[in-house]
Amino acid sequence: MGLFIVLLGAPGVGKGTQADLISRELHLPHVSSGELFREAIKSKTPLGVEAQGYLGRGELVPDSLTIAMVRERLQRPDCANGVVLDGFPRTIEQAKQLDGILAESGAAVNLVPYIKAETATLLKRLGGRWTCRNCQTVYHVLYNPPREPGKCDACGGELYQRADDTPETHRRRIEVYLDQTAPLIEFYRQRRLLVEIDGEQDIQTVYGQLLAAVQRVAREQRIGAQRCIGCGE
Ligand SMILES: [Zn+2]
């Protein structure tokens, strides 16, 4: 038993923020594909070294390697009661592999919240991003502005807009995501795991609906008897 959540949503919808909030609330690890890679590379695990080889040559990391990293991560003790997955799976093939990994420990995906927003909204949100040159903290002119324009709150570093932060590359990223995940969304819908959440709303409203969906599933599983999903008591 546990809560194995796969969070879906296009770039710009605020999926990472929501994954952070919900994982803290539920005391479950937030496992994002990006961080999985960075951590494996940094700690020089055999899989990390292999992944770095591909990235260093500017090649795509093969699916089998990504899946091996996910398996390694999910088998750690902190994932025994569940996990919030963010950025994985991206394809039906990966989703099936994930089912296999979870089945090894008698678990399964319990809920797939899909945070949806119009492309115009996503473009607007992706558009105002500024990154600190020094500590890489990301700000947004509308949603998370620095106290002083152009200056990092955390370290005082200079803020810049990445060269690939253009409306064209944003549009492309959104299209790729939607194309790639449309079959995955259908896959989870058919299994009655998908819950659509309106991502046009503000962060707190989206979060409230996400939490409500999780609490419903938790009640169904009666794990609420051990610990309140709402307050952690
Ligand atoms: Zn900084």
CSV table of C-alpha atoms and ligand atoms in Angstrom, one decimal:
chain,number,residue,atom,x,y,z
A,1,MET,CA,0.0,0.0,0.0
A,2,GLY,CA,1.1,3.5,-0.6
A,3,LEU,CA,0.5,6.5,-2.8
A,4,PHE,CA,2.3,6.4,-6.1
A,5,ILE,CA,1.4,9.5,-8.0
A,6,VAL,CA,2.4,10.4,-11.6
A,7,LEU,CA,2.0,14.1,-12.2
A,8,LEU,CA,1.4,15.2,-15.8
A,9,GLY,CA,1.4,18.7,-17.3
A,10,ALA,CA,3.0,20.7,-20.1
A,11,PRO,CA,6.0,23.0,-19.6
A,12,GLY,CA,4.9,26.2,-17.9
A,13,VAL,CA,1.9,24.7,-16.1
A,14,GLY,CA,3.6,24.8,-12.7
A,15,LYS,CA,3.9,21.0,-12.4
A,16,GLY,CA,7.3,21.2,-10.5
A,17,THR,CA,5.9,23.6,-8.0
A,18,GLN,CA,2.8,21.5,-7.4
A,19,ALA,CA,4.9,18.3,-7.1
A,20,ASP,CA,7.0,20.1,-4.4
A,21,LEU,CA,3.9,21.2,-2.5
A,22,ILE,CA,2.2,17.8,-2.5
A,23,SER,CA,5.3,15.8,-1.7
A,24,ARG,CA,6.0,17.9,1.3
A,25,GLU,CA,2.4,17.6,2.5
A,26,LEU,CA,2.4,13.9,2.1
A,27,HIS,CA,6.0,13.3,3.3
A,28,LEU,CA,6.7,11.5,0.0
A,29,PRO,CA,9.8,12.0,-2.1
A,30,HIS,CA,9.4,14.2,-5.2
A,31,VAL,CA,11.3,12.4,-7.9
A,32,SER,CA,11.7,14.4,-11.1
A,33,SER,CA,13.4,13.0,-14.1
A,34,GLY,CA,15.8,16.0,-14.3
A,35,GLU,CA,16.9,15.7,-10.7
A,36,LEU,CA,17.3,11.9,-11.1
A,37,PHE,CA,19.8,12.5,-13.8
A,38,ARG,CA,21.7,15.3,-12.0
A,39,GLU,CA,21.9,13.3,-8.8
A,40,ALA,CA,23.1,10.1,-10.5
A,41,ILE,CA,25.7,12.0,-12.5
A,42,LYS,CA,26.9,14.0,-9.4
A,43,SER,CA,27.2,10.9,-7.2
A,44,LYS,CA,28.9,9.0,-10.1
A,45,THR,CA,26.8,5.9,-9.8
A,46,PRO,CA,27.5,3.4,-12.7
A,47,LEU,CA,24.2,4.5,-14.3
A,48,GLY,CA,25.1,8.2,-13.8
A,49,VAL,CA,28.5,7.7,-15.5
A,50,GLU,CA,26.8,6.0,-18.4
A,51,ALA,CA,24.2,8.8,-18.7
A,52,GLN,CA,26.9,11.4,-18.6
A,53,GLY,CA,28.6,9.7,-21.6
A,54,TYR,CA,25.5,10.2,-23.7
A,55,LEU,CA,24.9,13.8,-22.5
A,56,GLY,CA,28.6,14.7,-23.0
A,57,ARG,CA,28.3,13.5,-26.6
A,58,GLY,CA,25.1,15.5,-27.0
A,59,GLU,CA,23.1,12.4,-27.5
A,60,LEU,CA,19.7,11.4,-26.0
A,61,VAL,CA,19.9,9.1,-23.0
A,62,PRO,CA,18.3,5.8,-24.1
A,63,ASP,CA,15.0,4.8,-22.6
A,64,SER,CA,16.5,1.6,-21.0
A,65,LEU,CA,19.0,3.7,-19.0
A,66,THR,CA,16.3,6.2,-17.9
A,67,ILE,CA,14.2,3.3,-16.7
A,68,ALA,CA,17.2,1.7,-14.9
A,69,MET,CA,17.7,5.0,-13.0
A,70,VAL,CA,14.0,5.2,-12.1
A,71,ARG,CA,14.1,1.6,-10.8
A,72,GLU,CA,17.2,2.3,-8.7
A,73,ARG,CA,15.5,5.4,-7.2
A,74,LEU,CA,12.2,3.7,-6.5
A,75,GLN,CA,13.8,0.8,-4.8
A,76,ARG,CA,15.3,3.0,-2.1
A,77,PRO,CA,13.6,2.8,1.3
A,78,ASP,CA,12.2,6.4,1.2
A,79,CYS,CA,9.9,5.4,-1.7
A,80,ALA,CA,8.3,2.5,0.2
A,81,ASN,CA,5.2,4.4,1.1
A,82,GLY,CA,4.9,6.1,-2.3
A,83,VAL,CA,6.4,8.8,-4.4
A,84,VAL,CA,5.4,11.9,-6.5
A,85,LEU,CA,6.8,11.3,-10.0
A,86,ASP,CA,7.4,14.4,-12.2
A,87,GLY,CA,8.5,14.1,-15.8
A,88,PHE,CA,8.4,10.3,-15.9
A,89,PRO,CA,6.8,8.4,-17.6
A,90,ARG,CA,6.6,10.3,-20.8
A,91,THR,CA,5.5,7.5,-23.1
A,92,ILE,CA,3.2,4.4,-22.8
A,93,GLU,CA,6.3,2.2,-23.1
A,94,GLN,CA,7.8,3.9,-20.0
A,95,ALA,CA,4.4,3.7,-18.2
A,96,LYS,CA,4.4,-0.1,-18.7
A,97,GLN,CA,7.9,-0.3,-17.5
A,98,LEU,CA,6.9,1.7,-14.4
A,99,ASP,CA,4.1,-0.7,-13.7
A,100,GLY,CA,6.6,-3.5,-13.8
A,101,ILE,CA,9.0,-1.8,-11.4
A,102,LEU,CA,6.2,-1.0,-8.9
A,103,ALA,CA,4.7,-4.5,-9.2
A,104,GLU,CA,8.0,-6.0,-8.0
A,105,SER,CA,7.2,-4.5,-4.6
A,106,GLY,CA,3.4,-5.2,-4.8
A,107,ALA,CA,2.7,-1.5,-5.6
A,108,ALA,CA,0.9,0.2,-8.5
A,109,VAL,CA,0.3,3.8,-9.8
A,110,ASN,CA,-2.6,5.1,-7.7
A,111,LEU,CA,-3.4,8.5,-9.2
A,112,VAL,CA,-2.4,10.5,-12.3
A,113,PRO,CA,-3.3,14.2,-11.9
A,114,TYR,CA,-3.1,16.0,-15.2
A,115,ILE,CA,-2.8,19.8,-14.9
A,116,LYS,CA,-4.1,21.4,-18.0
A,117,ALA,CA,-3.8,24.9,-19.4
A,118,GLU,CA,-4.2,26.7,-22.8
A,119,THR,CA,-1.0,27.0,-24.9
A,120,ALA,CA,-1.4,30.8,-24.7
A,121,THR,CA,-1.2,30.6,-20.9
A,122,LEU,CA,1.8,28.3,-20.9
A,123,LEU,CA,3.6,30.7,-23.3
A,124,LYS,CA,2.9,33.6,-21.0
A,125,ARG,CA,4.2,31.8,-18.0
A,126,LEU,CA,7.3,30.5,-19.8
A,127,GLY,CA,8.0,33.9,-21.2
A,128,GLY,CA,9.0,35.9,-18.1
A,129,ARG,CA,11.7,33.7,-16.7
A,130,TRP,CA,14.9,35.1,-15.4
A,131,THR,CA,17.7,32.9,-14.1
A,132,CYS,CA,20.5,33.8,-11.6
A,133,ARG,CA,23.9,33.6,-13.3
A,134,ASN,CA,25.5,32.6,-10.0
A,135,CYS,CA,23.1,30.2,-8.2
A,136,GLN,CA,20.6,29.3,-11.0
A,137,THR,CA,17.5,30.4,-9.0
A,138,VAL,CA,14.7,31.0,-11.4
A,139,TYR,CA,12.4,34.1,-11.1
A,140,HIS,CA,9.3,35.1,-13.1
A,141,VAL,CA,8.4,38.7,-13.8
A,142,LEU,CA,4.7,38.1,-13.0
A,143,TYR,CA,4.6,35.1,-10.6
A,144,ASN,CA,7.8,35.2,-8.7
A,145,PRO,CA,9.6,38.5,-9.2
A,146,PRO,CA,12.9,39.3,-7.5
A,147,ARG,CA,12.8,42.1,-4.9
A,148,GLU,CA,15.1,44.2,-7.0
A,149,PRO,CA,14.8,43.9,-10.8
A,150,GLY,CA,17.7,42.1,-12.4
A,151,LYS,CA,19.2,41.0,-9.0
A,152,CYS,CA,19.0,37.6,-7.3
A,153,ASP,CA,17.3,37.7,-3.8
A,154,ALA,CA,19.3,34.7,-2.7
A,155,CYS,CA,22.8,35.7,-3.6
A,156,GLY,CA,22.7,39.1,-5.2
A,157,GLY,CA,23.8,37.6,-8.6
A,158,GLU,CA,22.9,39.0,-12.0
A,159,LEU,CA,19.7,37.7,-13.6
A,160,TYR,CA,19.6,36.8,-17.3
A,161,GLN,CA,17.2,35.3,-19.8
A,162,ARG,CA,18.6,32.1,-21.4
A,163,ALA,CA,19.3,32.3,-25.1
A,164,ASP,CA,16.9,29.4,-25.8
A,165,ASP,CA,14.1,31.2,-23.9
A,166,THR,CA,12.3,32.4,-27.0
A,167,PRO,CA,8.6,32.1,-27.8
A,168,GLU,CA,9.5,29.8,-30.7
A,169,THR,CA,11.4,27.3,-28.5
A,170,HIS,CA,8.7,27.5,-25.8
A,171,ARG,CA,6.0,26.7,-28.4
A,172,ARG,CA,8.1,23.8,-29.7
A,173,ARG,CA,8.6,22.4,-26.2
A,174,ILE,CA,4.9,22.6,-25.5
A,175,GLU,CA,4.0,20.9,-28.8
A,176,VAL,CA,6.5,18.1,-28.3
A,177,TYR,CA,5.1,17.5,-24.8
A,178,LEU,CA,1.5,17.4,-25.9
A,179,ASP,CA,2.3,15.2,-28.9
A,180,GLN,CA,4.3,12.8,-26.8
A,181,THR,CA,2.0,12.6,-23.8
A,182,ALA,CA,-1.4,12.5,-25.6
A,183,PRO,CA,-1.3,8.7,-25.8
A,184,LEU,CA,-0.1,8.4,-22.2
A,185,ILE,CA,-3.1,10.5,-21.0
A,186,GLU,CA,-5.4,8.2,-22.8
A,187,PHE,CA,-3.6,5.2,-21.4
A,188,TYR,CA,-4.2,6.4,-17.8
A,189,ARG,CA,-7.7,7.6,-18.5
A,190,GLN,CA,-8.7,4.1,-19.6
A,191,ARG,CA,-7.4,2.8,-16.4
A,192,ARG,CA,-9.5,5.3,-14.5
A,193,LEU,CA,-6.4,6.8,-12.8
A,194,LEU,CA,-6.5,10.2,-14.6
A,195,VAL,CA,-7.8,13.3,-12.8
A,196,GLU,CA,-7.8,16.5,-14.8
A,197,ILE,CA,-7.1,19.7,-13.0
A,198,ASP,CA,-7.7,23.2,-14.5
A,199,GLY,CA,-4.2,24.8,-14.5
A,200,GLU,CA,-5.5,28.2,-15.6
A,201,GLN,CA,-6.3,28.8,-11.9
A,202,ASP,CA,-3.8,30.3,-9.4
A,203,ILE,CA,-1.3,28.1,-7.6
A,204,GLN,CA,-3.2,27.7,-4.4
A,205,THR,CA,-6.5,26.7,-6.1
A,206,VAL,CA,-4.7,24.2,-8.3
A,207,TYR,CA,-3.0,22.8,-5.2
A,208,GLY,CA,-6.3,22.6,-3.3
A,209,GLN,CA,-7.8,20.5,-6.1
A,210,LEU,CA,-4.7,18.3,-6.4
A,211,LEU,CA,-4.7,17.6,-2.6
A,212,ALA,CA,-8.5,16.8,-2.7
A,213,ALA,CA,-7.9,14.3,-5.4
A,214,VAL,CA,-5.1,12.7,-3.5
A,215,GLN,CA,-7.1,12.6,-0.3
A,216,ARG,CA,-9.9,10.8,-2.1
A,217,VAL,CA,-7.6,8.1,-3.3
A,218,ALA,CA,-6.0,7.8,0.1
A,219,ARG,CA,-9.4,7.4,1.8
A,220,GLU,CA,-10.2,4.7,-0.7
A,221,GLN,CA,-7.1,2.9,0.2
A,222,ARG,CA,-7.8,3.4,3.9
A,223,ILE,CA,-4.3,4.4,4.6
A,224,GLY,CA,-5.9,7.5,6.3
A,225,ALA,CA,-6.2,5.3,9.3
A,226,GLN,CA,-2.4,5.3,9.8
A,227,ARG,CA,-1.8,9.0,9.2
A,228,CYS,CA,-3.9,11.9,8.2
A,229,ILE,CA,-3.0,12.9,4.7
A,230,GLY,CA,-4.3,16.4,5.3
A,231,CYS,CA,-2.2,17.4,8.4
A,232,GLY,CA,0.4,14.6,8.7
A,233,GLU,CA,-0.8,13.8,12.3
B,1,ZN,ZN,21.5,33.8,-7.1
